[in-house]
Coordinates of C-alpha atoms in Angstrom, one line a residue:
M246 CA 77.0 179.5 96.4
K247 CA 76.8 178.7 92.7
R248 CA 80.1 180.5 92.1
V249 CA 81.9 178.5 94.9
A250 CA 80.5 175.2 93.6
L251 CA 81.8 176.0 90.1
I252 CA 85.3 176.7 91.4
A253 CA 85.3 173.6 93.5
G254 CA 84.2 171.6 90.5
F255 CA 86.9 173.1 88.3
G256 CA 89.5 172.2 90.9
L257 CA 88.4 168.6 91.1
A258 CA 88.4 168.3 87.3
S259 CA 92.0 169.7 87.2
L260 CA 93.0 167.2 89.9
V261 CA 91.6 164.3 87.9
A262 CA 93.4 165.4 84.8
V263 CA 96.7 165.7 86.5
V264 CA 96.6 162.3 88.4
P265 CA 97.8 160.1 85.5
A266 CA 101.0 162.3 85.2
Q267 CA 101.8 161.4 88.8
E268 CA 102.7 157.9 87.7
K269 CA 105.3 157.0 85.1
E270 CA 104.1 156.3 81.6
D271 CA 103.7 152.8 80.3
R272 CA 106.6 152.7 77.8
T273 CA 109.5 150.4 77.0
L274 CA 112.4 150.5 74.6
L275 CA 110.5 148.7 71.8
P276 CA 107.7 150.4 69.8
Q277 CA 104.3 149.7 71.4
E278 CA 103.1 147.6 68.4
Q279 CA 106.2 145.4 68.7
M280 CA 105.7 144.9 72.4
T281 CA 102.0 144.1 71.9
A282 CA 102.9 141.6 69.2
I283 CA 105.3 139.9 71.6
I284 CA 102.7 139.7 74.4
N285 CA 100.1 138.3 72.0
E286 CA 102.4 135.6 70.6
V287 CA 104.4 134.2 73.6
S288 CA 102.6 131.3 75.1
G289 CA 102.7 130.0 78.7
E290 CA 101.0 126.9 77.6
R291 CA 103.6 126.0 75.0
A292 CA 106.4 126.6 77.6
M293 CA 104.5 124.1 79.9
H294 CA 104.3 121.7 77.0
H295 CA 108.1 121.9 76.6
L296 CA 108.5 121.3 80.4
L297 CA 106.3 118.3 80.4
E298 CA 108.3 116.7 77.6
L299 CA 111.5 117.4 79.4
V300 CA 110.6 116.3 83.0
P301 CA 107.1 115.0 83.4
Y302 CA 108.4 113.4 86.6
Q303 CA 111.7 112.8 88.3
R304 CA 112.9 109.6 86.9
V305 CA 115.8 107.1 87.3
R306 CA 117.9 107.4 84.2
K307 CA 118.6 104.1 82.5
P308 CA 122.3 103.1 82.0
D309 CA 121.7 102.7 78.3
E310 CA 120.9 106.4 78.1
Y311 CA 124.6 107.1 78.8
K312 CA 125.5 105.5 75.4
V313 CA 123.4 108.0 73.5
H314 CA 122.3 111.6 73.9
F315 CA 120.4 112.3 77.1
Q316 CA 116.6 112.5 76.8
E317 CA 116.5 116.2 77.7
S318 CA 119.0 117.0 75.0
E319 CA 117.0 115.2 72.4
V320 CA 113.8 116.9 73.4
M321 CA 115.3 120.4 73.2
A322 CA 117.1 119.8 69.9
Q323 CA 114.0 118.3 68.2
F324 CA 111.8 121.2 69.3
A325 CA 114.4 123.7 68.1
K326 CA 114.5 122.0 64.7
D327 CA 110.8 121.9 64.4
Y328 CA 110.5 125.6 65.2
G329 CA 113.0 126.6 62.6
F330 CA 116.1 127.5 64.7
D331 CA 119.4 127.7 62.9
N332 CA 122.4 125.5 63.4
V333 CA 120.9 123.2 66.0
T334 CA 123.6 120.9 67.5
I335 CA 124.3 118.7 70.5
E336 CA 127.9 118.8 71.7
S337 CA 129.4 116.5 74.3
F338 CA 132.4 116.9 76.5
A339 CA 133.7 114.0 78.5
A340 CA 133.3 114.3 82.3
G341 CA 134.7 111.1 83.6
T342 CA 132.4 108.5 85.2
A343 CA 129.4 108.5 87.5
W344 CA 127.3 106.0 89.4
Q345 CA 123.8 105.4 88.2
P346 CA 121.5 103.5 90.6
T347 CA 119.2 101.0 88.9
Q348 CA 117.5 99.7 92.1
G349 CA 117.0 101.2 95.5
E350 CA 114.6 100.1 98.2
L351 CA 114.6 101.1 101.9
W352 CA 112.5 98.9 104.2
M353 CA 111.6 98.7 107.8
T354 CA 111.3 94.9 108.4
S355 CA 110.5 94.9 112.1
P356 CA 108.4 95.4 114.2
K357 CA 106.4 95.4 111.0
S358 CA 107.1 95.3 107.3
V359 CA 106.9 98.7 105.6
K360 CA 108.5 99.8 102.4
L361 CA 109.8 103.3 103.2
Y362 CA 111.3 104.4 99.9
D363 CA 111.9 103.2 96.4
I364 CA 114.0 105.3 94.0
H365 CA 111.5 104.6 91.2
D366 CA 108.9 106.4 93.4
V367 CA 111.2 109.1 94.8
A368 CA 114.4 109.3 92.8
L369 CA 116.2 111.6 95.3
S370 CA 115.7 109.3 98.3
L371 CA 119.0 107.5 97.8
A372 CA 122.0 109.7 98.7
S373 CA 124.9 107.2 98.2
L374 CA 124.8 106.7 94.5
N375 CA 127.8 104.3 94.4
S376 CA 126.3 101.8 97.0
N377 CA 125.6 98.2 96.2
G378 CA 124.2 95.4 98.3
D379 CA 121.3 93.9 100.3
V380 CA 122.0 94.6 104.0
S381 CA 120.0 94.5 107.1
G382 CA 120.5 95.7 110.7
P383 CA 119.0 97.4 113.8
L384 CA 118.4 101.1 113.8
V385 CA 119.9 103.4 116.4
D386 CA 119.3 107.1 116.8
I387 CA 122.5 109.2 116.7
G388 CA 120.8 112.5 117.2
A389 CA 122.5 115.4 115.5
G390 CA 125.5 113.3 114.5
T391 CA 128.1 115.3 116.5
A392 CA 131.4 114.0 117.8
D393 CA 129.8 113.7 121.2
D394 CA 126.8 111.8 119.8
F395 CA 129.1 109.3 118.1
A396 CA 131.2 108.9 121.3
K397 CA 128.1 108.1 123.3
A398 CA 126.7 105.7 120.7
G399 CA 129.5 103.1 121.2
D400 CA 129.9 100.3 118.8
L401 CA 127.9 100.7 115.6
T402 CA 129.0 97.6 113.8
G403 CA 126.2 96.1 111.7
K404 CA 123.8 98.8 112.6
F405 CA 121.9 101.6 110.7
V406 CA 122.2 105.1 112.1
L407 CA 119.3 107.6 112.2
S408 CA 120.2 111.3 112.3
A409 CA 117.2 113.5 112.0
Q410 CA 119.3 116.6 112.7
A411 CA 122.5 116.0 110.7
V412 CA 123.9 119.4 111.5
S413 CA 127.3 118.7 109.9
G414 CA 125.6 117.3 106.7
L415 CA 124.3 113.9 105.8
G416 CA 127.5 112.9 104.0
N417 CA 129.7 113.7 106.9
V418 CA 127.5 111.7 109.3
Y419 CA 127.6 108.8 106.9
N420 CA 131.4 108.8 106.7
Q421 CA 131.7 108.9 110.5
A422 CA 129.1 106.1 110.9
I423 CA 130.8 103.9 108.3
A424 CA 134.2 104.4 110.0
K425 CA 132.6 103.0 113.2
G426 CA 131.3 99.9 111.4
A427 CA 127.7 101.0 110.6
L428 CA 125.8 99.6 107.6
G429 CA 124.4 102.9 106.6
V430 CA 122.7 106.2 107.6
I431 CA 119.1 107.4 107.4
G432 CA 118.8 111.2 107.7
L433 CA 118.0 114.7 106.4
S434 CA 120.1 117.2 104.4
Q435 CA 120.7 120.5 106.1
I436 CA 118.2 122.3 103.9
G437 CA 115.7 119.6 104.5
I438 CA 116.0 120.4 108.2
Q439 CA 115.4 124.0 107.5
R440 CA 112.2 123.3 105.5
A441 CA 110.9 120.6 107.8
L442 CA 108.2 122.7 109.4
D443 CA 106.6 123.9 106.1
Y444 CA 107.3 120.8 104.0
P445 CA 107.4 117.7 106.1
D446 CA 107.2 115.3 103.1
Q447 CA 109.9 116.9 101.1
I448 CA 113.3 115.4 100.4
V449 CA 116.0 117.9 99.6
S450 CA 118.7 116.6 97.2
T451 CA 122.0 115.6 98.7
T452 CA 124.6 113.0 97.7
A453 CA 127.2 111.0 99.6
T454 CA 130.0 108.8 98.4
A455 CA 130.6 105.4 100.0
P456 CA 134.2 105.2 101.2
A457 CA 136.6 102.9 99.3
G458 CA 135.8 99.3 100.1
K459 CA 132.6 100.2 101.8
T460 CA 130.1 100.2 98.9
Q461 CA 128.0 97.5 100.7
T462 CA 126.8 100.4 102.8
A463 CA 124.1 103.0 102.0
A464 CA 123.0 106.6 102.8
W465 CA 119.3 107.3 102.6
N466 CA 117.9 110.8 102.4
V467 CA 114.4 110.8 103.9
S468 CA 111.6 113.3 104.6
P469 CA 111.3 115.1 108.0
R470 CA 108.0 113.2 108.6
V471 CA 109.6 109.7 108.1
A472 CA 112.6 110.7 110.1
R473 CA 110.4 111.9 113.0
E474 CA 108.3 108.7 112.9
L475 CA 111.4 106.5 113.0
Q476 CA 112.8 108.6 115.8
G477 CA 109.6 108.2 117.8
L478 CA 109.6 104.4 117.4
V479 CA 113.2 104.2 118.6
A480 CA 112.5 106.6 121.5
R481 CA 109.6 104.4 122.8
G482 CA 111.9 101.3 122.8
D483 CA 110.7 99.5 119.7
K484 CA 113.4 97.3 118.1
I485 CA 113.6 98.6 114.5
T486 CA 115.3 96.6 111.8
I487 CA 116.2 98.3 108.5
R488 CA 116.9 96.6 105.2
S489 CA 118.6 98.5 102.3
V490 CA 118.7 97.0 98.8
V491 CA 120.8 99.0 96.3
K492 CA 122.2 98.2 92.8
S493 CA 124.3 100.8 91.0
V494 CA 126.5 100.7 87.9
E495 CA 129.4 102.9 86.9
V496 CA 128.8 104.7 83.6
P497 CA 130.8 107.1 81.4
T498 CA 129.2 110.5 81.8
R499 CA 129.6 113.8 80.0
S500 CA 128.6 117.4 79.8
E501 CA 126.0 117.7 77.0
I502 CA 125.2 121.1 75.4
V503 CA 122.3 121.8 73.1
H504 CA 123.1 124.9 71.0
A505 CA 120.8 126.7 68.5
E506 CA 120.8 130.0 66.8
I507 CA 118.6 132.7 65.3
L508 CA 120.9 134.2 62.7
G509 CA 121.5 137.9 62.4
D510 CA 121.2 139.8 59.1
G511 CA 125.0 139.8 58.6
S512 CA 125.5 143.5 59.1
T513 CA 127.6 143.0 62.3
T514 CA 129.9 140.4 63.8
Q515 CA 128.5 141.0 67.2
E516 CA 126.3 138.3 68.8
V517 CA 124.3 137.8 72.0
A518 CA 123.5 134.7 74.2
I519 CA 120.5 133.5 76.1
G520 CA 119.6 130.2 77.8
G521 CA 119.2 128.2 80.9
H522 CA 120.8 125.1 82.4
L523 CA 119.3 121.8 81.3
Y524 CA 121.4 119.7 83.8
E525 CA 122.7 120.0 87.4
G526 CA 124.4 116.7 87.1
V527 CA 122.5 113.9 85.5
I528 CA 120.8 112.3 88.5
K529 CA 118.9 115.3 89.9
Q530 CA 116.1 116.6 87.6
G531 CA 114.1 119.7 88.5
A532 CA 111.0 121.1 86.8
N533 CA 111.6 124.7 88.0
D534 CA 115.4 124.3 88.4
D535 CA 116.1 124.6 85.6
N536 CA 114.1 122.8 83.0
S537 CA 111.7 125.8 83.3
G538 CA 114.5 128.2 82.1
C539 CA 115.1 126.0 79.1
A540 CA 111.4 125.5 78.3
L541 CA 110.9 129.3 78.6
T542 CA 113.8 130.4 76.4
L543 CA 112.8 127.7 73.8
E544 CA 109.4 129.4 73.7
M545 CA 110.9 132.8 73.4
G546 CA 112.9 131.6 70.4
R547 CA 109.8 130.0 68.8
A548 CA 107.8 133.2 69.2
Y549 CA 110.7 135.4 67.8
I550 CA 111.1 133.3 64.7
K551 CA 107.3 133.4 64.0
L552 CA 107.1 137.2 64.6
I553 CA 110.0 137.7 62.2
K554 CA 108.3 135.6 59.5
E555 CA 105.1 137.6 60.0
G556 CA 106.9 140.9 59.7
K557 CA 106.0 142.0 63.2
L558 CA 109.6 142.0 64.4
P559 CA 112.6 142.8 62.3
R560 CA 115.3 140.1 61.8
P561 CA 117.9 140.7 64.4
K562 CA 121.2 142.2 63.3
R563 CA 123.1 140.2 66.0
T564 CA 123.1 136.4 65.8
I565 CA 121.4 135.0 68.9
N566 CA 123.0 131.9 70.6
F567 CA 120.6 129.7 72.6
Q568 CA 122.4 127.6 75.2
W569 CA 120.9 124.7 77.1
L570 CA 123.5 122.8 79.0
A571 CA 125.0 121.8 82.4
E572 CA 125.0 124.6 84.9
I573 CA 128.3 126.6 85.0
S574 CA 130.5 123.7 83.9
G575 CA 128.7 123.4 80.5
T576 CA 128.9 127.1 80.0
N577 CA 132.6 127.1 80.8
Y578 CA 133.1 124.2 78.4
W579 CA 131.3 125.9 75.6
L580 CA 133.0 129.3 76.0
G581 CA 136.3 127.6 76.2
A582 CA 135.7 125.5 73.1
H583 CA 134.4 128.4 71.0
P584 CA 136.6 131.4 71.7
D585 CA 135.5 132.9 68.4
K586 CA 132.0 133.0 69.7
A587 CA 133.0 134.3 73.1
A588 CA 134.8 137.2 71.5
K589 CA 131.7 138.3 69.6
L590 CA 129.2 138.2 72.5
I591 CA 128.1 141.6 73.9
G592 CA 125.6 140.3 76.4
D593 CA 123.8 137.3 77.9
L594 CA 120.3 136.8 79.4
N595 CA 120.3 133.9 81.9
F596 CA 117.0 132.3 83.0
D597 CA 117.3 130.1 86.1
M598 CA 114.1 128.9 87.7
E599 CA 111.3 130.7 85.9
G600 CA 107.9 129.1 85.9
I601 CA 106.8 128.6 89.5
Q602 CA 103.5 130.1 90.7
V603 CA 105.0 132.7 92.9
S604 CA 102.0 133.1 95.3
K605 CA 102.4 129.4 96.3
S606 CA 106.0 129.8 97.2
R607 CA 105.9 133.3 98.7
S608 CA 108.2 134.3 95.8
Y609 CA 109.1 137.2 93.6
W610 CA 110.3 137.0 90.1
V611 CA 113.7 138.6 90.5
L612 CA 116.2 140.3 88.2
Q613 CA 119.7 139.9 89.4
R614 CA 121.8 142.8 88.1
T615 CA 125.5 142.8 87.3
P616 CA 127.6 143.7 90.3
D617 CA 129.1 147.1 90.8
S618 CA 132.5 145.6 89.9
F619 CA 130.9 144.9 86.4
P620 CA 128.8 147.9 85.5
S621 CA 126.8 147.4 82.3
Y622 CA 124.2 148.9 80.1
I623 CA 122.4 145.5 80.0
N624 CA 120.8 145.9 83.4
D625 CA 118.5 148.7 82.4
I626 CA 117.3 146.9 79.3
A627 CA 116.1 144.0 81.4
Q628 CA 114.7 146.2 84.2
S629 CA 112.8 148.5 81.8
T630 CA 111.0 145.5 80.1
M631 CA 110.3 143.8 83.4
E632 CA 108.7 146.8 85.0
Y633 CA 106.7 147.5 81.9
I634 CA 105.1 144.0 81.9
A635 CA 104.5 144.3 85.7
D636 CA 102.8 147.6 85.4
I637 CA 100.4 146.8 82.6
S638 CA 99.6 143.4 84.2
R639 CA 98.1 145.0 87.4
E640 CA 94.9 146.9 88.1
R641 CA 95.7 150.5 88.9
V642 CA 93.3 153.0 90.6
R643 CA 93.7 155.5 87.8
F644 CA 92.2 153.0 85.4
R645 CA 89.3 151.9 87.8
G646 CA 86.9 152.8 85.0
N647 CA 88.1 149.6 83.3
G648 CA 86.3 147.6 86.0
Y649 CA 89.3 146.5 88.1
L650 CA 91.1 145.0 85.1
P651 CA 94.7 145.5 84.2
S652 CA 95.4 147.9 81.3
Q653 CA 96.7 145.0 79.3
A654 CA 96.3 141.5 80.7
V655 CA 99.4 139.3 80.3
E656 CA 97.8 136.0 81.4
S657 CA 97.5 132.4 80.0
L658 CA 94.2 130.8 79.4
R659 CA 95.0 128.0 81.9
G660 CA 97.2 130.0 84.2
S661 CA 96.7 131.9 87.4
K662 CA 95.5 135.5 87.6
D663 CA 98.0 136.3 90.3
A664 CA 99.7 139.7 90.6
F665 CA 103.1 139.8 88.9
Y666 CA 105.4 140.1 91.9
I667 CA 108.7 141.4 90.7
K668 CA 111.9 142.5 92.4
V669 CA 115.0 144.1 91.0
D670 CA 117.9 142.9 93.2
K671 CA 121.6 143.1 93.6
H672 CA 123.9 140.6 91.9
Y673 CA 124.0 137.0 93.1
G674 CA 126.1 134.3 91.5
S675 CA 125.8 130.5 91.4
S676 CA 124.5 130.3 87.9
D677 CA 125.6 130.6 84.3
H678 CA 125.6 134.4 84.1
V679 CA 128.8 134.3 86.2
S680 CA 130.6 132.3 83.6
Y681 CA 129.9 134.9 81.0
M682 CA 131.0 137.7 83.2
Q683 CA 134.3 135.9 83.8
K684 CA 134.9 136.2 80.1
G685 CA 134.1 139.9 80.2
I686 CA 130.5 139.5 78.8
P687 CA 127.8 141.3 80.7
A688 CA 125.0 139.0 81.9
V689 CA 121.9 139.2 84.1
M690 CA 119.9 136.5 85.7
F691 CA 116.1 136.2 86.1
I692 CA 115.0 133.8 88.8
T693 CA 112.0 133.1 91.1
W694 CA 113.0 133.3 94.7
P695 CA 112.4 131.9 97.1
D696 CA 111.5 128.5 95.5
M697 CA 110.5 126.3 98.4
W698 CA 110.8 123.2 96.3
Y699 CA 114.0 123.6 94.4
H700 CA 116.7 120.9 94.7
S701 CA 114.0 118.6 96.2
S702 CA 111.7 115.7 95.4
E703 CA 108.9 118.3 95.1
D704 CA 110.4 120.2 92.2
T705 CA 107.7 118.9 89.9
P706 CA 105.5 120.4 87.1
D707 CA 102.4 120.8 89.3
K708 CA 104.0 123.8 90.9
Q709 CA 104.4 125.6 87.6
D710 CA 102.1 128.4 86.3
P711 CA 101.5 129.1 82.6
T712 CA 100.8 132.8 83.4
Q713 CA 104.2 133.1 85.0
Y714 CA 105.7 131.6 81.9
K715 CA 103.9 134.0 79.6
R716 CA 104.9 137.1 81.6
A717 CA 108.5 135.9 81.8
A718 CA 108.6 135.1 78.1
A719 CA 107.2 138.6 77.3
V720 CA 109.9 140.2 79.4
G721 CA 112.6 138.0 78.1
L722 CA 111.7 138.4 74.4
G723 CA 111.3 142.1 74.8
S724 CA 114.7 142.4 76.3
L725 CA 116.2 140.0 73.8
A726 CA 114.8 142.0 70.9
V727 CA 116.3 145.2 72.2
L728 CA 119.7 143.5 72.8
S729 CA 119.8 141.9 69.3
T730 CA 118.4 144.8 67.3
G731 CA 121.7 146.5 66.7
T732 CA 120.6 149.8 65.3
D733 CA 122.1 153.2 66.3
E734 CA 118.6 154.4 67.0
M735 CA 118.2 151.6 69.6
A736 CA 121.6 152.4 71.0
G737 CA 120.5 155.9 71.7
K738 CA 117.4 154.7 73.4
V739 CA 119.5 152.4 75.6
V740 CA 121.7 155.3 76.7
N741 CA 118.7 157.4 77.5
E742 CA 117.5 154.5 79.7
N743 CA 120.9 154.3 81.4
L744 CA 121.0 158.0 82.1
G745 CA 117.5 158.2 83.5
R746 CA 117.7 155.1 85.7
G747 CA 121.3 156.1 86.6
L748 CA 119.9 159.4 88.0
S749 CA 117.5 157.4 90.2
R750 CA 120.3 155.2 91.5
M751 CA 122.4 158.2 92.3
G752 CA 119.4 159.5 94.2
E753 CA 119.3 156.3 96.1
S754 CA 122.9 156.7 97.1
H755 CA 122.2 160.3 98.2
T756 CA 119.3 159.0 100.4
K757 CA 121.5 156.4 101.8
G758 CA 124.2 159.0 102.7
L759 CA 121.7 161.3 104.3
G760 CA 120.5 158.3 106.4
Y761 CA 124.0 157.8 107.6
L762 CA 124.1 161.4 108.9
A763 CA 120.6 161.1 110.5
D764 CA 121.6 158.0 112.4
A765 CA 125.0 159.2 113.7
G766 CA 125.0 159.1 117.5
D767 CA 127.8 161.6 118.3
A768 CA 130.2 164.0 116.7
A769 CA 132.8 161.4 115.9
G770 CA 130.1 159.2 114.3
L771 CA 128.8 162.2 112.4
T772 CA 132.2 162.8 110.8
L773 CA 132.5 159.2 109.8
A774 CA 128.9 159.2 108.5
Y775 CA 129.7 162.2 106.3
K776 CA 132.7 160.4 104.9
E777 CA 130.6 157.4 104.0
A778 CA 127.9 159.5 102.6
R779 CA 130.4 161.1 100.2
N780 CA 131.8 157.7 99.3
A781 CA 128.3 156.4 98.5
I782 CA 127.6 159.3 96.0
L783 CA 131.1 159.2 94.5
H784 CA 131.0 155.4 94.1
Q785 CA 127.6 155.6 92.4
A786 CA 128.7 158.4 90.1
M787 CA 131.7 156.2 89.0
I788 CA 129.4 153.3 88.4
E789 CA 127.0 155.4 86.3
K790 CA 129.8 156.8 84.1
S791 CA 131.0 153.3 83.5
V792 CA 127.4 152.1 82.6
V793 CA 127.1 154.8 79.9
R794 CA 130.6 154.0 78.7
T795 CA 129.6 150.3 78.2
A796 CA 126.6 151.3 76.1
S797 CA 128.9 152.3 73.3
V798 CA 129.0 148.6 72.3
M799 CA 125.4 149.0 71.1
W800 CA 126.4 151.2 68.2
T801 CA 127.1 149.6 64.8
N802 CA 130.4 151.4 64.9
V803 CA 131.6 151.0 68.5
A804 CA 134.3 153.7 68.1
E805 CA 131.6 156.1 67.0
G806 CA 129.5 155.0 70.0
Q807 CA 132.3 155.8 72.4
K808 CA 132.6 159.3 71.0
R809 CA 128.8 159.9 71.3
V810 CA 128.5 158.8 75.0
A811 CA 131.7 160.5 76.2
G812 CA 130.0 163.8 76.7
F813 CA 127.8 162.4 79.4
E814 CA 130.6 161.7 81.8
P815 CA 131.2 165.3 82.9
L816 CA 127.5 165.8 83.2
I817 CA 127.3 162.9 85.6
D818 CA 130.1 164.5 87.6
Q819 CA 128.0 167.6 87.8
R820 CA 125.1 165.6 89.2
A821 CA 127.4 164.2 91.8
N822 CA 128.7 167.6 92.8
G823 CA 125.2 168.8 93.4
L824 CA 124.4 165.9 95.6
L825 CA 127.7 166.2 97.5
A826 CA 126.9 169.9 98.2
E827 CA 123.6 168.9 99.7
V828 CA 125.2 166.2 101.8
K829 CA 127.8 168.8 103.1
A830 CA 125.0 171.2 104.0
A831 CA 123.2 168.4 105.9
Y832 CA 126.4 167.5 107.7
Q833 CA 126.9 171.1 108.8
L834 CA 123.3 171.2 110.0
H835 CA 123.7 168.1 112.1
A836 CA 127.1 169.3 113.4
A837 CA 125.6 172.6 114.5
Q838 CA 122.8 170.9 116.3
R839 CA 125.3 168.8 118.2
G840 CA 127.6 171.8 119.0
A841 CA 130.4 170.1 117.0
Q842 CA 132.7 171.3 114.3
A843 CA 131.9 170.2 110.8
A844 CA 135.5 169.1 109.9
E845 CA 136.3 167.6 106.5
P846 CA 137.3 164.0 106.8
V847 CA 140.9 163.0 106.3
Q848 CA 142.0 159.8 104.5
S849 CA 143.8 157.4 106.8
A850 CA 147.0 155.6 106.0
D851 CA 145.1 152.3 105.5
E852 CA 142.6 154.0 103.2
K853 CA 145.4 155.5 101.1
E854 CA 147.0 152.1 100.8
A855 CA 143.6 150.5 99.9
A856 CA 143.1 153.1 97.2
L857 CA 146.1 151.7 95.3
L858 CA 144.6 148.2 95.0
L859 CA 143.4 147.0 91.7
V860 CA 140.9 144.2 91.1
E861 CA 142.1 141.8 88.5
Q862 CA 139.7 139.5 86.6
V863 CA 141.0 135.9 86.4
P864 CA 139.3 133.8 83.6
P865 CA 138.2 130.3 84.5
Q866 CA 139.9 127.2 83.2
P867 CA 138.0 125.4 80.4
G868 CA 135.4 123.1 81.9
A869 CA 135.9 124.4 85.4
A870 CA 132.9 123.7 87.5
G871 CA 132.8 127.0 89.5
G872 CA 130.9 127.3 92.8
R873 CA 128.4 124.5 93.5
G874 CA 127.2 124.1 89.9
G875 CA 129.6 121.3 88.9
F876 CA 128.8 118.2 86.9
G877 CA 128.1 115.2 89.0
G878 CA 125.4 113.1 90.7
G879 CA 123.7 116.0 92.4
G880 CA 124.3 119.3 94.1
G881 CA 124.2 122.4 92.0
G882 CA 124.5 126.1 92.2
G883 CA 122.1 128.6 93.4
G884 CA 119.6 127.5 90.8

């Protein structure tokens, strides 16, 4: 009995000793002491301070502000100067004119007097920015605002139209109503309708333009709750009278860019970029979208400068360009106006919507990788640092002796203690990283998604979390330090990261291909599944070879870097051949079980023709808006 107990005890001890090796080690591309210094220095509270100076509340911008720099630009520039950034500038590019409301009130005057909205209370409530006038009229319910609804409504002259389900968009309903003589529209944006159940008091940003000669009309964007209440009053037969009082002025507007640098040591002409968008037009202002990205990257720069001065981080070899500007249009302007800079940039980190408390919005903090059409070394730098901070921030069963504490807490004093929910995702556009890629510069985006308050009246600082800022700053600065370091030693580490993570991605393509085979319903489907399984593996191998090839830019001598990474390409092909052999064996197994012949797939005529197509990258025109991120009264891109 004693002998058996001893053996059992020895076996348990061995098991405990082996358990830690079952999980990956906590490591990142930077030395441990540098990463710890970053974690200790970056401050979620300071990022929040920046945010509160930028957008303490959503305000109505005064017309006089269009004659000087915008408030947000002044705040960012002053902070950057105070923190010791180099070459802090504010550049302006003319962007025509815009309408700036100065007064906006929406009233129900009968059957009782109720002030429904005032733009100085809820800035996004007025949709038609170019409206002017004091008009009153009865309210009629137009339903969803379809063509049939308008046909049934009859004469709308002198009336206000309510559309609580404007399926074609508030602006479209407004135009149709005005064409039929209406004084204005009260309704919801399409996204507002989608969020109505969870957020009945939220107004989602939307804009409408009064047709020529019809500026005495108005479009009001209301919350689902207000729309339903008005709808209920009309339905029970109450005679509702609406009064709209609006004053707007036309102002010369512009795209404004705040630029700052941390200078490199002069040993290379290469540079990197980082930033977020300070503006989505000049009317809409969002705490998370995207003043948070600007507040965060400003804090990252402050911490970097301090750590350099203290000798805890080396001065970067590559100059770092911080950009805080109008989404997409501002980035296109800047890259077009500074082709010398654009030619030097080897990578960009884009931060769009960063500071929200993710548990409140059912969110993840997401890394959006470059698309397969733009393979790059930069993805694995960002992913490595992101996963490191997430791992050390959580309690793990192997460290239960710590008393259910994370191995290294990355939390702010006044922030949450939420888990760090992260997700590495495929590419998505609609933000500034796309503008960099259009210039051939690899770029990734960090974003909290979903954000249930973005582009709305509820995108305010109270949803923000200092802990989320601190963690995002640690990830961002760790990634930035790797990107800007510029040594051959670091270049070798990055290639190692590309190779290791590339093997994992090839494994995922292999698993996907085997899944195709397992799901095939018949012999014909099985042959097609085998073809697609092969394609998945060959495609990923091609991507991984390209990823390693792009890493050559990390070497001080890029030509030397190209020579050093070239030897990995045939090795990646060997990996692919091994996976293809396994897929073929699985194909033969499934074919035998179905009593079918395992025939090799043949390329069709259409496939042969498609194989000859080449994708050509077309650069944007200077100042082009791109997507929905253009400069104007509202709207915006994905973030």
